[in-house]
Coordinates of C-alpha atoms in Angstrom, one line a residue:
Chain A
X12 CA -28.0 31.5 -34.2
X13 CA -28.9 33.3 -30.8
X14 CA -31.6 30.3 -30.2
X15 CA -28.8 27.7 -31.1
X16 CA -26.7 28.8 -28.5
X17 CA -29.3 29.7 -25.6
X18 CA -30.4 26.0 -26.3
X19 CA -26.2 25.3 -26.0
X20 CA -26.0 26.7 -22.8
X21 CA -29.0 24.9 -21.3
X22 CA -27.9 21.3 -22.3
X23 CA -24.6 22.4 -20.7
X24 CA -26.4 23.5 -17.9
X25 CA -28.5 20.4 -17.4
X26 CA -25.4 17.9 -17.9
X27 CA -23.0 20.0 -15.3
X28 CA -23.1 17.7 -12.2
X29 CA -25.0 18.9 -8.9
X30 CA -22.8 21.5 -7.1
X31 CA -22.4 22.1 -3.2
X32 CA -20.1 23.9 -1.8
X33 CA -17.6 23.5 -5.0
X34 CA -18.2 19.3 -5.1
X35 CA -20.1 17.6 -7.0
X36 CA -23.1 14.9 -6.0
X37 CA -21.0 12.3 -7.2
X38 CA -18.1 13.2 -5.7
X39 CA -19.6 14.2 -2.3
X40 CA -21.0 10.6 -2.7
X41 CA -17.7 8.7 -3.8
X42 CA -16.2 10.8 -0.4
X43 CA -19.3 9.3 1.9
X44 CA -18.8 6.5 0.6
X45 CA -15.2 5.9 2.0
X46 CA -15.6 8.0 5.1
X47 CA -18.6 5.5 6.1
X48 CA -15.7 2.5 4.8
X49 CA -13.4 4.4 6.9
X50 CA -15.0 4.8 10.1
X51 CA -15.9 1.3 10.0
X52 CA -11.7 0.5 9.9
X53 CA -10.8 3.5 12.3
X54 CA -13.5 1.5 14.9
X55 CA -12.0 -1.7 14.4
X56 CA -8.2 -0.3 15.2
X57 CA -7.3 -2.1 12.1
X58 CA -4.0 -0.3 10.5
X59 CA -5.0 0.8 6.8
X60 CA -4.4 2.5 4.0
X61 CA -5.8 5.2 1.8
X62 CA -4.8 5.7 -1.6
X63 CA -5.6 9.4 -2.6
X64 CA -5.2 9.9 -6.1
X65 CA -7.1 13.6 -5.7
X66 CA -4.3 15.1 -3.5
X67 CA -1.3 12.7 -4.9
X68 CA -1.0 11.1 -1.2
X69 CA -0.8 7.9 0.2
X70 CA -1.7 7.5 3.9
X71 CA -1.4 4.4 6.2
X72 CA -3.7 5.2 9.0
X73 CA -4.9 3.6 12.3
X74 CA -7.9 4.9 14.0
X75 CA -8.1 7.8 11.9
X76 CA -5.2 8.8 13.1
X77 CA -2.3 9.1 9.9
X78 CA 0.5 7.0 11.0
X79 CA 2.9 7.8 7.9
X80 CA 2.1 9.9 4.6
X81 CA 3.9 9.3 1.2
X82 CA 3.7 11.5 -2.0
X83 CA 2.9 9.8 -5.4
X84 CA 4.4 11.1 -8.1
X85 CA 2.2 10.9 -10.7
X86 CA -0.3 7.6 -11.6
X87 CA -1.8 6.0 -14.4
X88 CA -5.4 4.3 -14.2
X89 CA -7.2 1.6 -16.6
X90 CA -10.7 -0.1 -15.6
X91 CA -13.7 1.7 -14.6
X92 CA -13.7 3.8 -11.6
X93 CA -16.3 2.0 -9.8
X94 CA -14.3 -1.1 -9.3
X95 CA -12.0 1.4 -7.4
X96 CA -14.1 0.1 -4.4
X97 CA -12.5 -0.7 -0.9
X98 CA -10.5 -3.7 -0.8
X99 CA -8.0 -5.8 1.4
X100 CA -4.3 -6.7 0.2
X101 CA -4.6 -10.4 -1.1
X102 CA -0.8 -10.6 -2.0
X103 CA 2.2 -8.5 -2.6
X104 CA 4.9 -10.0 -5.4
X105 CA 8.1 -8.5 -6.5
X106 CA 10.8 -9.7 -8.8
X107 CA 12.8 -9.5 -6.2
X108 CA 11.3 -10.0 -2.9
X109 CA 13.2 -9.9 0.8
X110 CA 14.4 -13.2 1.9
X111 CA 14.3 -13.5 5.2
X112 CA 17.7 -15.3 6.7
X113 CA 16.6 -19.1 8.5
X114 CA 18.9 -20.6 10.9
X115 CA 18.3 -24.0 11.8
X116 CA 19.3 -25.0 15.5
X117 CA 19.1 -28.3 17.2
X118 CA 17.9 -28.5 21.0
X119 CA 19.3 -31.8 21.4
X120 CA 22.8 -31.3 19.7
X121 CA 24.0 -27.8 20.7
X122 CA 26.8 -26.2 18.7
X123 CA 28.2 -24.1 21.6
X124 CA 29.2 -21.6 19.5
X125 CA 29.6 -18.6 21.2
X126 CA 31.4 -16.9 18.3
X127 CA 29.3 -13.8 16.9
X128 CA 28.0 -13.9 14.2
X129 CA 27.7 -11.8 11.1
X130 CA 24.9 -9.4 11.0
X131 CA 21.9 -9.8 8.9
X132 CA 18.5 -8.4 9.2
X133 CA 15.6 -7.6 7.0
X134 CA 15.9 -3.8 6.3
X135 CA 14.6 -1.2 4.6
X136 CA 17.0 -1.2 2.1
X137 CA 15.9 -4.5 1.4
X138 CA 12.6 -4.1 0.6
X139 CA 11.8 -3.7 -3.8
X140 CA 10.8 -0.6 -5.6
X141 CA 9.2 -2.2 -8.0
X142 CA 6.5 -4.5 -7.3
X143 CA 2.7 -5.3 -7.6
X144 CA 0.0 -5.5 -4.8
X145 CA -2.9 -7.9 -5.6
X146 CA -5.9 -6.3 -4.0
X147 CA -9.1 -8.9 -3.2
X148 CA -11.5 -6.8 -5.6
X149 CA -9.6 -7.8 -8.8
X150 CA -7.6 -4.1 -8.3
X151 CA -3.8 -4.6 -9.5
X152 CA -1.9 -1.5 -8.0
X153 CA 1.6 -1.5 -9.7
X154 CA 4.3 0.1 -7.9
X155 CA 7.0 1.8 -9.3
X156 CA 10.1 4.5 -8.6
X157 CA 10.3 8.2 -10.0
X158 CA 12.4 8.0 -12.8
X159 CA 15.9 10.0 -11.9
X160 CA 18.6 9.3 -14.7
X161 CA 17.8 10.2 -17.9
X162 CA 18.0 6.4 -19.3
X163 CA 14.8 6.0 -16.5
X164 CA 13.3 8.8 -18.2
X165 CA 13.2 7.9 -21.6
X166 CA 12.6 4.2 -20.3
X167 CA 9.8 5.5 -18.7
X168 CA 8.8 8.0 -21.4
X169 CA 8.4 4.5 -23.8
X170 CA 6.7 2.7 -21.4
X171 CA 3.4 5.2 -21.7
X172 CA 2.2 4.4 -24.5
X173 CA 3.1 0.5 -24.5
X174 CA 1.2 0.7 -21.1
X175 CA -2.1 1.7 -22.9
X176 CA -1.9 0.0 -26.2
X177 CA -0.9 -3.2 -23.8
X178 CA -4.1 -2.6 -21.2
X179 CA -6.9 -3.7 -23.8
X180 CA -5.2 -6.6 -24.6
X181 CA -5.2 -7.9 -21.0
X182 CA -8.7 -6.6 -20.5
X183 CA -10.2 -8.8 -23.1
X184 CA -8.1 -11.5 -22.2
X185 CA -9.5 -11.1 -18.6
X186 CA -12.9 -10.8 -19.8
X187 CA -12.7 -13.9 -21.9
X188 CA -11.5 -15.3 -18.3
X189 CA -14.5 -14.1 -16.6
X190 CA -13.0 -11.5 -14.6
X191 CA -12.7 -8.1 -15.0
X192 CA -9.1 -6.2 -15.3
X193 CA -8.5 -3.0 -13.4
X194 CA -5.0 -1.6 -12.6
X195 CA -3.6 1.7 -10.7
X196 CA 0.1 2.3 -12.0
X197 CA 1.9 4.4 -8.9
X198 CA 5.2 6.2 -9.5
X199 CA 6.6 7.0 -6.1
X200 CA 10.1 8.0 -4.6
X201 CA 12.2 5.1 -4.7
X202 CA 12.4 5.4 -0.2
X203 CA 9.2 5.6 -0.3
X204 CA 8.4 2.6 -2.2
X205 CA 10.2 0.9 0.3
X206 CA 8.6 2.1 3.2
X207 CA 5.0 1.5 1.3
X208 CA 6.4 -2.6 0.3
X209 CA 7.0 -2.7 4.5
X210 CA 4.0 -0.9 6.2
X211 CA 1.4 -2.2 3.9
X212 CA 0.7 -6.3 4.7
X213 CA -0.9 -8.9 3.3
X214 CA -5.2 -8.2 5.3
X215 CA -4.6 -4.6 5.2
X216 CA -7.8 -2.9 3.9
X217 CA -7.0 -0.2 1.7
X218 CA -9.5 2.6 0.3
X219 CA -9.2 4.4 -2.9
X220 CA -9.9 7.7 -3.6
X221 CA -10.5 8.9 -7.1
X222 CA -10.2 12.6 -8.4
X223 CA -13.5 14.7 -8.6
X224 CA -13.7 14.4 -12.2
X225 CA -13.4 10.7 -12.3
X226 CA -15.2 10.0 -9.4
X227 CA -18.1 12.0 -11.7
X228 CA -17.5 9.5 -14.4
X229 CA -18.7 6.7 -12.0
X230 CA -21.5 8.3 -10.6
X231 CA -24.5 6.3 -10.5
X232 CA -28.1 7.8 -11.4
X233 CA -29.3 8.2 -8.2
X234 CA -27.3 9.5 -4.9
X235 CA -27.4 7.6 -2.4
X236 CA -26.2 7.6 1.7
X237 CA -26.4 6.0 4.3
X238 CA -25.2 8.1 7.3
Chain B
X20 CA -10.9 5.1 -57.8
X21 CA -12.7 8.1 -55.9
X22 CA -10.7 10.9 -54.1
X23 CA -11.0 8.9 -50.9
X24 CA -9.5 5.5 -52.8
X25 CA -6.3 7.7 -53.9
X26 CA -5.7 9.0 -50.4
X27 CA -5.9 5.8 -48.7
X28 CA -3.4 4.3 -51.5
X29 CA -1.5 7.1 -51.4
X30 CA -1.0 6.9 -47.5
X31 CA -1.0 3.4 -47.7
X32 CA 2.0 3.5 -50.1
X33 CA 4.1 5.8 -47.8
X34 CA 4.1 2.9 -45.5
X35 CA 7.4 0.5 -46.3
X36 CA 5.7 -2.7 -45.7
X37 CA 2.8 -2.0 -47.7
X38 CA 5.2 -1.3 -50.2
X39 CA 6.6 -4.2 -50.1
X40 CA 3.9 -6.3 -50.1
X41 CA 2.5 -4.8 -53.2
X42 CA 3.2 -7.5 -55.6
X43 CA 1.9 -10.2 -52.9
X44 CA -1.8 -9.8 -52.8
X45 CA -2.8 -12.4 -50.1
X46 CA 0.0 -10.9 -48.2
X47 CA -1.7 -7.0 -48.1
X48 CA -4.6 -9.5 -47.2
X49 CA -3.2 -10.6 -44.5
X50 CA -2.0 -7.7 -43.2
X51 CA -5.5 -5.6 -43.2
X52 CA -6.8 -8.9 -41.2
X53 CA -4.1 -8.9 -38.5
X54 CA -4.4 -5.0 -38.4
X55 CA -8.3 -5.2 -38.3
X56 CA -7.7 -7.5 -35.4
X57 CA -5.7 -5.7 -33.5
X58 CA -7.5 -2.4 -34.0
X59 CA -11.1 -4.4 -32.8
X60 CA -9.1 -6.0 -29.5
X61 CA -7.9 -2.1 -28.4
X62 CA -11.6 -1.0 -29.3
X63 CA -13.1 -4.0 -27.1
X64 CA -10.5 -3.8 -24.7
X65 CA -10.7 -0.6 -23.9
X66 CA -14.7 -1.0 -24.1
X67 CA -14.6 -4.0 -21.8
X68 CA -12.2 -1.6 -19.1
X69 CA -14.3 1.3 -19.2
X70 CA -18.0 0.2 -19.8
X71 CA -21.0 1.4 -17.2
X72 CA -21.8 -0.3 -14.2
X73 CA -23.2 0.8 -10.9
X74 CA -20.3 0.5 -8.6
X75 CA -20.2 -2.1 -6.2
X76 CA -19.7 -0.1 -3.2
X77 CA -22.1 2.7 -3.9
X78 CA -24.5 -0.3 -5.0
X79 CA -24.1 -1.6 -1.4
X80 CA -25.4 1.1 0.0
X81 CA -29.2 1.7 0.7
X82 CA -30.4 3.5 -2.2
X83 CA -31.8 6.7 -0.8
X84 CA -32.5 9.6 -3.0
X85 CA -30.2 12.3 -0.7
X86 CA -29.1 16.0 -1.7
X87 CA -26.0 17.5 -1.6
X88 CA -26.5 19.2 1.0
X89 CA -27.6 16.1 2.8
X90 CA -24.6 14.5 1.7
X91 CA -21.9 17.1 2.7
X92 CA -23.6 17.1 6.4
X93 CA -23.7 13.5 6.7
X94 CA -20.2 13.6 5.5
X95 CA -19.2 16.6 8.4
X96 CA -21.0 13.9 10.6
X97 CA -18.5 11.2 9.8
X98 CA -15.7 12.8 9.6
X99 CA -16.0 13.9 12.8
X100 CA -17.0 10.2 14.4
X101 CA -13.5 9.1 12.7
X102 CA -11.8 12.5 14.8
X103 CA -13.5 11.1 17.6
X104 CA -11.5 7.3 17.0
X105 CA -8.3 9.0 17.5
X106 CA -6.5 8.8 20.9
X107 CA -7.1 11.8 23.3
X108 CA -4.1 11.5 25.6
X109 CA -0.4 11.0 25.0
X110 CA 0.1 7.8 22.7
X111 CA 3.1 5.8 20.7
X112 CA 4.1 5.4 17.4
X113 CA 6.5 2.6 16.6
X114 CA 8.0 3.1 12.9
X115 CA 9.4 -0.2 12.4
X116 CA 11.1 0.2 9.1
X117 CA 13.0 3.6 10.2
X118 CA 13.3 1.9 13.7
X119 CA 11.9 5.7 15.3
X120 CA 9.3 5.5 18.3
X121 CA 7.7 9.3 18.9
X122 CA 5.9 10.0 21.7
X123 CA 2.5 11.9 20.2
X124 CA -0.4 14.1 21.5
X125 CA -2.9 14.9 18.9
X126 CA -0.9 15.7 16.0
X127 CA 2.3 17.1 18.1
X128 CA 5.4 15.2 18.6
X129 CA 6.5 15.4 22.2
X130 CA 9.4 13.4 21.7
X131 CA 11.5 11.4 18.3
X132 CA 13.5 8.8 19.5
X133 CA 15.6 5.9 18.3
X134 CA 15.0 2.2 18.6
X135 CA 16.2 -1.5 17.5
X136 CA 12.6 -3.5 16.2
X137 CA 12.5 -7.3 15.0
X138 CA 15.2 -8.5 12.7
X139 CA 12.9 -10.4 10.7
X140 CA 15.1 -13.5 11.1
X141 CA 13.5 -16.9 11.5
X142 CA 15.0 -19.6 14.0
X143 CA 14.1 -23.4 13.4
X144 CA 14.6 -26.1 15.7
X145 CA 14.0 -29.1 12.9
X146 CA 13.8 -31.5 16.5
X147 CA 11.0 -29.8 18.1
X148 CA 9.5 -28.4 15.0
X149 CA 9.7 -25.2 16.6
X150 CA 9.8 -21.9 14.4
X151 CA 10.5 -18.6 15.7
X152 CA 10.2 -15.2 13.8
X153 CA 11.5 -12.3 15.2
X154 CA 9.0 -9.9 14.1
X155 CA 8.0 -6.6 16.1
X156 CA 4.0 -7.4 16.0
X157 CA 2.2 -4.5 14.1
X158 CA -1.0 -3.1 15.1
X159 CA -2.5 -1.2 17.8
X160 CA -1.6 -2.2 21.4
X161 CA -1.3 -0.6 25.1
X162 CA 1.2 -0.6 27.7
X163 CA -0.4 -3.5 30.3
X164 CA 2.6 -3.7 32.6
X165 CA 5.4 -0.8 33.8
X166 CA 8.6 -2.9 35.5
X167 CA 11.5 -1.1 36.8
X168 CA 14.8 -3.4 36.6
X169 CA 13.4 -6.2 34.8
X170 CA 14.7 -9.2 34.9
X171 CA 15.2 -11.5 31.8
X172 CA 13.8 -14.5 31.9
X173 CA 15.5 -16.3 28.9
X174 CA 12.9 -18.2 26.4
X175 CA 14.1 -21.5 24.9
X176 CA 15.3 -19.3 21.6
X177 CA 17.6 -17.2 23.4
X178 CA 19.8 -21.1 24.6
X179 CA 18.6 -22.5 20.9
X180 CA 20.6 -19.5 18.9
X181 CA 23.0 -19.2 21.0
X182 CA 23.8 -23.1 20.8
X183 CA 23.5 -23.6 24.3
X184 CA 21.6 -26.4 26.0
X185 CA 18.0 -25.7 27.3
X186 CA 17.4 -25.4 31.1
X187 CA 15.4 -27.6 33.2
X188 CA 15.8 -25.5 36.0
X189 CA 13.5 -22.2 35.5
X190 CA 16.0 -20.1 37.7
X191 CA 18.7 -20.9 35.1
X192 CA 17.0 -19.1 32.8
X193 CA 17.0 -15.7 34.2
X194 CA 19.2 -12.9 33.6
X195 CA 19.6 -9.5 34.8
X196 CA 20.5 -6.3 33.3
X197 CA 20.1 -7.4 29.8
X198 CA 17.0 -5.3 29.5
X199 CA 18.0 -2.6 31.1
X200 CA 16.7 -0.2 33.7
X201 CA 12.7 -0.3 32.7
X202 CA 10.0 -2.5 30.9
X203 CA 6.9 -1.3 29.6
X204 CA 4.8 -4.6 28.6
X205 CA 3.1 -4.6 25.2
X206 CA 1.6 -8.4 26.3
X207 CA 2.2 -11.7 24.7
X208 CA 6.1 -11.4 26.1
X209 CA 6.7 -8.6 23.9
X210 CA 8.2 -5.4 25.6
X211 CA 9.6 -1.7 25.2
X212 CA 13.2 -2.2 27.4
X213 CA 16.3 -1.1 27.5
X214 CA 19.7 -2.7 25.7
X215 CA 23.7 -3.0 26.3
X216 CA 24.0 -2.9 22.5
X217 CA 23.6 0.9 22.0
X218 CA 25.3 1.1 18.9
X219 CA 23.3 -0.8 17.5
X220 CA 19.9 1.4 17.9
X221 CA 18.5 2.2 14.6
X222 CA 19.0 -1.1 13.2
X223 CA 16.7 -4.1 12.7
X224 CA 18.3 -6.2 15.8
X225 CA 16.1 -7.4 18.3
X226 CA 13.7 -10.7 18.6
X227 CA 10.6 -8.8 18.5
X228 CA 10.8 -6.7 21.5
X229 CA 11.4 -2.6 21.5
X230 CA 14.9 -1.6 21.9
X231 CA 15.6 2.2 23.7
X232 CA 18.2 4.2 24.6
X233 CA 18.6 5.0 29.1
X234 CA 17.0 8.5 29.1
X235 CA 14.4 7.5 26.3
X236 CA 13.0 4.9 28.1
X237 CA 13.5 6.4 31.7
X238 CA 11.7 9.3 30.2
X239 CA 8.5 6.8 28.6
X240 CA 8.2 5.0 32.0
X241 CA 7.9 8.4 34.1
X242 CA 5.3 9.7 32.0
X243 CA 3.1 6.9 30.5
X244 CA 0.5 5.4 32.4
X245 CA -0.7 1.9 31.9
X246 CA -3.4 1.8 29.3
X247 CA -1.4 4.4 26.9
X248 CA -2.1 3.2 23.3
X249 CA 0.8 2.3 21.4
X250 CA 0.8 1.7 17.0
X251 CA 3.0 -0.2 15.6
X252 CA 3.8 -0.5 11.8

């Protein structure tokens, strides 16, 4: 009995990822990964953002420096963690998107209308809450607010579970398709939505990074670096 | 039947729609195929979503067996060559959405203050096939000019939306006072200025340009030089 668990403790032992300092190879190589992605952006002076699922934050960033920082409120992930990789935004899409208001002038036939007019702007406030950002790795990141009433709640509460029996459906289909399905489901303060829907344009490179124990999960056999 | 027989009948028979396809035999058939099927597309799916794979971007990388100790230097190494990207004096940050510029140092705000950025509006002039959007232009720029009592010189928009007739005469076009009492150049005609429609700050108004308050922008033109960075998102 003694034996069986002495031989317990040493497979334990030899499957426990390589510590440093608290973190994990795997981790400390997921995180040299996207510093090395990041200093690349920060020396461009590109504006981008950072998705940090390991301390619940969102950051839009521009030369290192954090420009704004938003809270997620909790998030749900399908697809292997590797395909987590850094990415631009190929295309936002909301059900309903800001329309931006047109007026159509002639040069040759002024109106001379000097009347004022009503004011209309694109705001905030018109931005969506709910909407999903098409990364260019294949990444859909679905955007959604923090449930408040408790119809949202139990709405939400429902939606869980249809989420993840739903997901292997569209992964096979996308397989059959030839391309691979991953998706990062955000819950976010409603304001904050908003403010992610304006900052974050269609180019901007965005990084992901994973939690230390899925970041684990995707470790490949052998570390790697390259700074 | 074996003990394992019973329980699946019996659990089976719990189920209403089992139940009622008792007496239909091809039905219960049917049933077990669909429900096969589904249970196989879940366990595919879900094999499919989560099966190995070197990642891409670690795969990019130069494989070179490294310790962690290697690792959490090199990454103490980077993170201090992204500190090192960050601006060292006094910069800008223009919040377009909130309409807010604050005057940083480090990670200190000197000064919050309110502006009027792009209203987002889009001006067509079918005739011309001209298109204007009045967008404040996002990224990272510098102040390249510092003008005390600008003077407007009205672009072909400002006569278009206004339904006035263009200009030949480039002196026509100028106007004074609309920007109020400083300029600070962002390049590519867009500017940091002044405005006569105070109320208005804090709103999505202007064609692009950086509306301020009088004692915000008297206080940005004393104290930035030309060359300070300014971010705008």
């Amino acid at each position: 009995m003694r034996a069986a668990l002495y031989f317990l403790c040493l497979l334990l032992n030899a499957a426990s990822p390589v510590m440093a300092g608290g973190q994990s190879l795997a981790e400390l190589q997921q995180v040299n990964v996207l510093l090395q992605a990041e200093y690349d952006l920060a020396k461009s002076g590109k504006p981008y953002l950072v998705i940090n699922l390991q301390d619940h934050q969102l950051e839009f960033k521009t030369s290192g420096l954090p420009l704004e920082q938003w809270s997620i409120d909790s998030y749900r992930r399908w697809g292997h963690p590797s395909a987590m990789r850094p990415a631009s935004l190929k295309i936002k899409s909301a059900l309903a998107e800001p329309k931006r208001e047109v007026q159509v002038v002639s040069a040759t036939e002024p109106s001379g209308e000097t009347a004022e007019k009503p004011f209309n702007a694109l705001e905030l406030t018109d931005m969506p809450t709910s909407y999903r950002l098409y990364l260019d790795n294949g990444t859909t990141v679905t955007v959604h607010p923090v449930s408040v009433s408790w119809f949202d709640s139990l709405r939400s509460s429902l939606a869980v579970p249809a989420w993840y029996l739903s997901r292997p459906f569209i992964s096979s289909w996308n397989f059959l398709r030839g391309s691979p399905y991953n998706e990062l489901a955000l819950a976010m303060p409603a304001q904050d939505a908003r403010r992610l829907y304006w900052a974050f344009s269609e180019g901007t490179p965005c990084l992901i990074r994973l939690p230390a124990a899925e970041a684990t999960a995707s470790a490949p056999a052998t570390a790697g670096t390259n700074r | 039947m074996n003990i394992w027989q019973m329980i699946l009948n019996n659990t089976l028979n719990r189920v209403r729609l089992w139940r009622w396809a008792r007496p239909h035999w091809p039905l219960r058939r049917v049933l077990i195929c669909l429900t096969g099927v589904l249970v196989l597309v879940e366990l595919c799916g879900s094999y499919l979503a989560y099966r190995g794979g070197v990642s891409a971007a670690v795969a990019a990388v130069p494989q070179k067996a490294r310790t962690a100790a290697d690792l959490q230097s090199a990454n103490e190494r980077l993170l201090k060559k992204i500190a090192g990207q960050k601006p060292a004096g006094e910069y800008l940050v223009i919040d377009t959405a909130r309409n807010r510029v604050t005057l940083r140092k480090g990670d200190v705000i000197l000064r919050d203050m309110t502006a009027s950025c792009g209203s987002g509006n889009v001006l067509e002039d079918p005739t011309s096939g001209r298109r204007w959007v009045f967008d404040t232009p996002r990224g990272q720029h510098r102040i390249l000019s510092k003008v005390k009592n600008p003077l407007w010189i009205k672009p072909d928009w400002a006569f278009l939306e206004a339904g006035e007739p263009i200009p030949s005469k480039s002196a026509e076009r100028a106007e004074p006072g609309a920007m109020g009492d400083y300029a600070l150049g962002l390049g590519q005609g867009y500017f940091i200025h002044g405005t006569l429609y105070k109320r208005m700050l804090g709103r999505n108004v202007s064609h692009g340009c950086v509306r301020l308050g009088d004692e915000d922008l008297a206080h940005l033109y004393r104290n930035l030089p030309i060359g300070t960075r300014v971010f705008i998102f």
